[in-house]
Coordinates of C-alpha atoms in Angstrom, one line a residue:
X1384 CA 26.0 11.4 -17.1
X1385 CA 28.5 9.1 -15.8
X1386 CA 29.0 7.4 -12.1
X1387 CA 30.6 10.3 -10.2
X1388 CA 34.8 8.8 -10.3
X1389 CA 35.2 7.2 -6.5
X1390 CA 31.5 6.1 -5.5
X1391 CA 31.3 2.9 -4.5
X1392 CA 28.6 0.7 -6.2
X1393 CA 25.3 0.3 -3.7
X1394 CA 26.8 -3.2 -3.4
X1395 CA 29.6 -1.9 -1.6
X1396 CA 27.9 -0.1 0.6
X1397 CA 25.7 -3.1 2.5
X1398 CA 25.8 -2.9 5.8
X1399 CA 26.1 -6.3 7.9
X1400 CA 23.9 -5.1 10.1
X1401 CA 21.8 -7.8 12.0
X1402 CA 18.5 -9.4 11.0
X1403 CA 16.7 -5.6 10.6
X1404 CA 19.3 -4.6 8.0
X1405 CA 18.9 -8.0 5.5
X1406 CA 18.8 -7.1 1.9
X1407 CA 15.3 -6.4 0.8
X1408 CA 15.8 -8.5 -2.0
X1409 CA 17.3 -11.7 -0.6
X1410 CA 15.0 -14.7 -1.6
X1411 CA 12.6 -16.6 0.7
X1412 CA 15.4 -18.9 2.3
X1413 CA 17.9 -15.9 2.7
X1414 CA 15.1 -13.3 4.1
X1415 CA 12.8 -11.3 2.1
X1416 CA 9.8 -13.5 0.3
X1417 CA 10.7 -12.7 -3.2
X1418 CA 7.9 -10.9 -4.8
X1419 CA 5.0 -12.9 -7.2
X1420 CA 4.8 -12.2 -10.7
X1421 CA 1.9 -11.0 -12.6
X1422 CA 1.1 -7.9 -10.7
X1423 CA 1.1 -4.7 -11.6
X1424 CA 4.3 -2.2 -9.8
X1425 CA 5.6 1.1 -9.7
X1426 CA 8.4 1.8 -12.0
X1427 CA 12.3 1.7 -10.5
X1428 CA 12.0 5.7 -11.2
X1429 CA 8.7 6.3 -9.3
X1430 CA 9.6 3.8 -6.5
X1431 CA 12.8 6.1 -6.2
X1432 CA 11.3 9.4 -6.1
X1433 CA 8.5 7.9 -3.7
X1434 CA 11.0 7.0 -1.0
X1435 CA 12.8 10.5 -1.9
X1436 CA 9.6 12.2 -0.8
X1437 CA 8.8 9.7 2.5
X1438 CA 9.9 10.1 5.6
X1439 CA 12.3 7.3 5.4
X1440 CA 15.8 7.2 7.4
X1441 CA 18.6 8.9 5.5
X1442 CA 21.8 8.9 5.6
X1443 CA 24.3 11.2 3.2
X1444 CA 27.9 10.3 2.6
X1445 CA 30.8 12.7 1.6
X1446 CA 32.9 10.9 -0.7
X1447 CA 35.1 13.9 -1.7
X1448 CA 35.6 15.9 1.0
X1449 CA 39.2 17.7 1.2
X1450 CA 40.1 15.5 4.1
X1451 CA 39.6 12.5 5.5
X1452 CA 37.8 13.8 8.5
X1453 CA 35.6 15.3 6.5
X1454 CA 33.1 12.5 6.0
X1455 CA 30.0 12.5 7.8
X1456 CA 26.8 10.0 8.0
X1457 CA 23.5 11.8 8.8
X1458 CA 21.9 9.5 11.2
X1459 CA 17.9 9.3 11.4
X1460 CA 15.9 12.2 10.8
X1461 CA 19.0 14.2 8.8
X1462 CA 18.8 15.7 6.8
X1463 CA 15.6 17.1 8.2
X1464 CA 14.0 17.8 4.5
X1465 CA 14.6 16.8 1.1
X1466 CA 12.6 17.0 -2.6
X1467 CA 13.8 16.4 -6.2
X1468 CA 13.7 20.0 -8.7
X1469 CA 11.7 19.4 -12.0
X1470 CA 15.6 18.6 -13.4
X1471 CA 15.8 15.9 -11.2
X1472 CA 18.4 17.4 -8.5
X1473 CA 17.8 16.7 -4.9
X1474 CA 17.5 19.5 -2.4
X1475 CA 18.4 18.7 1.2
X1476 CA 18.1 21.3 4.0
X1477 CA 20.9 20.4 6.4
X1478 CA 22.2 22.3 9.7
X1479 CA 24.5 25.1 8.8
X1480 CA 26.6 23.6 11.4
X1481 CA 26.6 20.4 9.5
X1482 CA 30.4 18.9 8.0
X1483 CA 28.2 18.7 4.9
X1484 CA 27.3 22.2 4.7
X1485 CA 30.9 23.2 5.6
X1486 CA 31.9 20.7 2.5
X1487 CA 29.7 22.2 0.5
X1488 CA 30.2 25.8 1.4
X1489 CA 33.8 25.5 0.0
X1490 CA 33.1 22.8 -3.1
X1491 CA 33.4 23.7 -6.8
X1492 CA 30.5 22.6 -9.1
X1493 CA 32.2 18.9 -9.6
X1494 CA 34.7 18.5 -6.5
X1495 CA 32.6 17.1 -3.6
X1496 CA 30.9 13.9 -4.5
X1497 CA 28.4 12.1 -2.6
X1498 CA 25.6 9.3 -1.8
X1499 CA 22.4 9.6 -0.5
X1500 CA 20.9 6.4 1.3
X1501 CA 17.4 6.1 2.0
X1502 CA 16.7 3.3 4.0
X1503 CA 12.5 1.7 3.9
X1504 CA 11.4 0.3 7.1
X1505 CA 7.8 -1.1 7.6
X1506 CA 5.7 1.0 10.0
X1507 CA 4.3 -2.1 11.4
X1508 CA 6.0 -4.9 13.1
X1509 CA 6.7 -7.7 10.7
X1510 CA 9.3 -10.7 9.9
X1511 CA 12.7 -8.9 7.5
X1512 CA 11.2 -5.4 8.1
X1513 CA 13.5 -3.8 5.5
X1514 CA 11.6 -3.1 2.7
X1515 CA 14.1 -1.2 0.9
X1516 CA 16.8 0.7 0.0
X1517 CA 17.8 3.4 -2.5
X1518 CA 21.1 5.2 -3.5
X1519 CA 21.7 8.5 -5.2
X1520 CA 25.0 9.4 -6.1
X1521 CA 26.4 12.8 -7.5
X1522 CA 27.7 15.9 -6.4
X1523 CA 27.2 18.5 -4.0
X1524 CA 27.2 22.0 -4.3
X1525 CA 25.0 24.5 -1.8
X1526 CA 21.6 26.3 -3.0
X1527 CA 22.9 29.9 -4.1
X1528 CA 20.9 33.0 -5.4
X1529 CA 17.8 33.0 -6.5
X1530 CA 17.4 29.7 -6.5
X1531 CA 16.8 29.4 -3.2
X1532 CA 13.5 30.9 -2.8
X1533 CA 12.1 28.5 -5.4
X1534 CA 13.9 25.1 -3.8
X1535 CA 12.2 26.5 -0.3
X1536 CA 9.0 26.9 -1.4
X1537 CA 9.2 23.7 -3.3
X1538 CA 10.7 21.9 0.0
X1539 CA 7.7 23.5 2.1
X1540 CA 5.1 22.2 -0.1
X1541 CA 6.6 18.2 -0.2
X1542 CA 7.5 18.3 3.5
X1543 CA 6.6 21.1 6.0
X1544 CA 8.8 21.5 9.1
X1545 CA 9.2 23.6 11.5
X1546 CA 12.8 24.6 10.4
X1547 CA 11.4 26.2 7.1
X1548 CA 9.9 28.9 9.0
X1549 CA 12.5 30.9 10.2
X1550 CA 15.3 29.7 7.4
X1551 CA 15.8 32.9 5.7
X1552 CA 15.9 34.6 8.9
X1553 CA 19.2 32.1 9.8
X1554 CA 20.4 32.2 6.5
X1555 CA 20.5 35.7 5.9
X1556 CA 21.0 37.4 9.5
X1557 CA 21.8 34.9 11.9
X1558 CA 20.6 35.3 15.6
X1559 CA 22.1 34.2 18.8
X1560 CA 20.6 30.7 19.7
X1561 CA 19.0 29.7 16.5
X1562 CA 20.5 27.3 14.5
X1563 CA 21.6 28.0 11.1
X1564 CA 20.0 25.5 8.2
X1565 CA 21.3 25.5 4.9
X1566 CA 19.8 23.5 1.5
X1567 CA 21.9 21.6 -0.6
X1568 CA 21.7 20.4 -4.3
X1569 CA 23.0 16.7 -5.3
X1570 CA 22.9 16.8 -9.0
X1571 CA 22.3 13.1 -9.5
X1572 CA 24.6 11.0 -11.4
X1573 CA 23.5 7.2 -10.8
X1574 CA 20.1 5.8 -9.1
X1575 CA 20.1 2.0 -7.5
X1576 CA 17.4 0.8 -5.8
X1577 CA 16.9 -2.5 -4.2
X1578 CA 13.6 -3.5 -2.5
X1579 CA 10.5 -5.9 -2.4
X1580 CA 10.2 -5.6 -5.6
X1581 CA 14.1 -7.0 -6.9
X1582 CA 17.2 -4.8 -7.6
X1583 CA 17.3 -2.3 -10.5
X1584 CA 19.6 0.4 -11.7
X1585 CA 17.5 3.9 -12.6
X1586 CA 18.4 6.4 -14.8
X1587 CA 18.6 10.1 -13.6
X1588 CA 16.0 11.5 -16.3
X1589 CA 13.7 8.9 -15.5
X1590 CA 13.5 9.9 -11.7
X1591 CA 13.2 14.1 -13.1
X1592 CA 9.9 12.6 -15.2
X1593 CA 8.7 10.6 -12.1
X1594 CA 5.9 11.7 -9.6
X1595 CA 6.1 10.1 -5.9
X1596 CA 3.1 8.0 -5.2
X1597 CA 0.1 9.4 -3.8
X1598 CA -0.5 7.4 -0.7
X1599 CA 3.7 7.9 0.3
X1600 CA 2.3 10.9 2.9
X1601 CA -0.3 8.8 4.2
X1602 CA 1.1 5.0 3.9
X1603 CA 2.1 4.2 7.7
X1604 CA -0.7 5.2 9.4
X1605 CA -2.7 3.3 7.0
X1606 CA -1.1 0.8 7.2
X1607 CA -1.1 0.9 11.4
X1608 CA -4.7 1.3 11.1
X1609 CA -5.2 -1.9 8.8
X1610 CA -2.9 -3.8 11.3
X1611 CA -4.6 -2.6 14.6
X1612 CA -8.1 -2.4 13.4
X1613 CA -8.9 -4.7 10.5
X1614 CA -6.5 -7.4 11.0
X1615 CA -9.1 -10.6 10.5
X1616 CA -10.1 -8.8 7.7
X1617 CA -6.3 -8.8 6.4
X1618 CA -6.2 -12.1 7.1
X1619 CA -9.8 -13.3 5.0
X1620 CA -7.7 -11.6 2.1
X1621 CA -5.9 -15.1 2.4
X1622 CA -8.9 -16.8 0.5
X1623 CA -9.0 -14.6 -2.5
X1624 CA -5.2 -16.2 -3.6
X1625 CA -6.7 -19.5 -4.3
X1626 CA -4.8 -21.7 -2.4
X1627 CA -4.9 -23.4 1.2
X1628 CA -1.8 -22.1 2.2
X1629 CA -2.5 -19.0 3.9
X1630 CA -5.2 -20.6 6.2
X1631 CA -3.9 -20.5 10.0
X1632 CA -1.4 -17.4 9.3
X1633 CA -1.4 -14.3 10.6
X1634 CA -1.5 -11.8 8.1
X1635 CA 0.0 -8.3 8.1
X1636 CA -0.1 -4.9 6.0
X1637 CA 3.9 -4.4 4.7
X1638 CA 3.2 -1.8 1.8
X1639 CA 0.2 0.1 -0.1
X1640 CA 0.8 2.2 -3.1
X1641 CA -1.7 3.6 -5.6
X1642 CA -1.7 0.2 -7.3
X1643 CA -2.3 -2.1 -4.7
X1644 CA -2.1 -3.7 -1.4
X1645 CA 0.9 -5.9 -0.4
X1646 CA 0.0 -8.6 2.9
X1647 CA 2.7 -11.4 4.4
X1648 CA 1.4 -14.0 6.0
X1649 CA 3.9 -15.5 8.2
X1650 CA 2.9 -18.3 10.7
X1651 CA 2.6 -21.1 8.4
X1652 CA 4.3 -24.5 7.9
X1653 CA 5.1 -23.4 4.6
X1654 CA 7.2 -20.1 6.1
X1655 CA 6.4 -16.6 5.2
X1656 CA 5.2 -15.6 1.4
X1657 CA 4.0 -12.0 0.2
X1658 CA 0.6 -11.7 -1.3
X1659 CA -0.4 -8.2 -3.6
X1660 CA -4.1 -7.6 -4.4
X1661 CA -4.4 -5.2 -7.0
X1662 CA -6.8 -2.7 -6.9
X1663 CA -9.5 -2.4 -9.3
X1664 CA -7.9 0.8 -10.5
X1665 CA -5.1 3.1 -9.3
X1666 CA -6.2 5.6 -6.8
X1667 CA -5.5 9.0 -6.1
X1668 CA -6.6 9.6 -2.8
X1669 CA -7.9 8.9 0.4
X1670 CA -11.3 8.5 -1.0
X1671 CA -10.3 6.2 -3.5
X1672 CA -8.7 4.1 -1.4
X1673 CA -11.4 3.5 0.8
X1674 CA -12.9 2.5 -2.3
X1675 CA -10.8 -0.2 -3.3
X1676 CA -10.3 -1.7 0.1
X1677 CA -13.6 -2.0 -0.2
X1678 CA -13.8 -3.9 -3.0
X1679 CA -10.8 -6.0 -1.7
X1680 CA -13.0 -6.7 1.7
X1681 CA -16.0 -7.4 -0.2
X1682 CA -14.6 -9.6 -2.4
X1683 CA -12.9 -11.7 0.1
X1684 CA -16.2 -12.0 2.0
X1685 CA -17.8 -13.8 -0.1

């Protein structure tokens, strides 16, 4: 499937934003440390759909609405739900008072394009905090039928919220005072992504075949915990990369996937760098992860 006609490229869309908005992949003397090699990652398509399924900030941009006025960023927090279908779509539930859902209430199957952006902040204080950012672009057409039921159970069991409960209620027979929500499908027609771990274009069926990571639900207060609780611990991690270089810094928790842990040590003469451990083996949960940090600890110890 082809770039829906009008999108601009994710290059087009950087914002110049201050210090908190520079490009996840700049190198060490621009902003982000650049990432080392020889560790294992998450594929573009998984590091996609992980974000897809976080709770990062979101914003969703008309691109052809019928008039000009009729473009609309989300800010934070909007929409206040999304998932991908097993075809790869994305399903967004939106405010049935939304410009988006008024768009969409009116568009064809191919007349109201749009982009997605999902933007990756760290959940703990840190130099460059932007880890990341993704864009989807297709086209926008509401949930009809009997589809719905299926994309709101399949929203419920990603991301439970409270608007959920009482959609079919506002869908179907509105009441006085309670806001309308309406769900959305973007039928995906080009994936970029650009984060710690470089730049990338992704290919729509690759992100359908994709599963989000495991640890997306649970990574920032993990990673708050590591931070608040176990910071000299963080910071022994320093010996196990076999060099001098992180002695002195302060070292903090910026990312944990299945795969691994990622630290930056920032303090330094040498500047700020980015350290992954690997875990032994992926893990699948909670208890696995205790596990490996574990090991990680242990092995630093001695």
């Amino acid at each position: 499937m082809s770039r829906p006609h009008g999108i601009p490229l994710p290059s087009a869309q950087r914002s110049s934003d201050s210090d908190e908005t520079e490009s996840a992949c700049a190198d060490d003397k621009q902003g982000q440390p650049r990432p080392r090699e020889g560790v294992r990652q998450l594929t573009g398509a998984e590091r996609v759909r992980t974000l897809v399924e976080s709770n990062a900030s979101v914003s969703l941009t008309l691109i052809g609405a019928r008039d000009s006025h009729e473009t609309e960023e989300f800010g934070t927090g909007l929409p206040v739900a999304r998932t991908v279908t097993p075809d790869g779509d994305v399903i967004l539930l939106v405010s049935g008072e939304s410009v988006a859902a008024r768009a969409a209430a009116h568009a064809q199957d191919d007349d109201l394009t749009a982009v997605i952006e999902i933007t990756d902040v760290a959940p703990v204080s840190v130099p460059h905090r932007i880890r990341g950012r993704a864009w989807l672009a297709g086209w926008l057409t509401p949930v009809r039928g009997d589809d719905r039921a299926a994309c709101a159970a399949l929203l419920a069991e990603r991301q439970p919220v409270g608007e959920l409960l009482g959609m079919w209620e506002s869908l179907d027979a509105p009441h006085v005072g309670r806001p309308a929500w309406m769900m959305l499908r973007l039928e995906i027609g080009e994936i970029s992504v650009d984060d710690l771990w470089g730049a990338e274009h992704v290919d729509p069926e690759d992100l359908a075949a994709a599963e989000p990571d495991p640890m997306v639900a649970h990574e920032s207060e993990l990673l708050q915990h590591l931070h608040s609780a176990h910071g000299d611990r963080l910071g022994e991690l320093g010996g196990l990369l076999g060099a001098r270089e992180s002695r002195g810094m302060s070292a903090v928790p910026l990312s944990l996937d299945r795969l691994g842990l990622r630290v930056r040590f920032t303090g330094g003469p040498a500047g700020s760098f980015d350290a992954r451990f690997d875990f032994p083996e992926p893990v699948a949960d909670i208890c696995g992860l205790r596990r490996a940090m574990h090991s990680l600890f242990s092995a630093a110890s001695h």
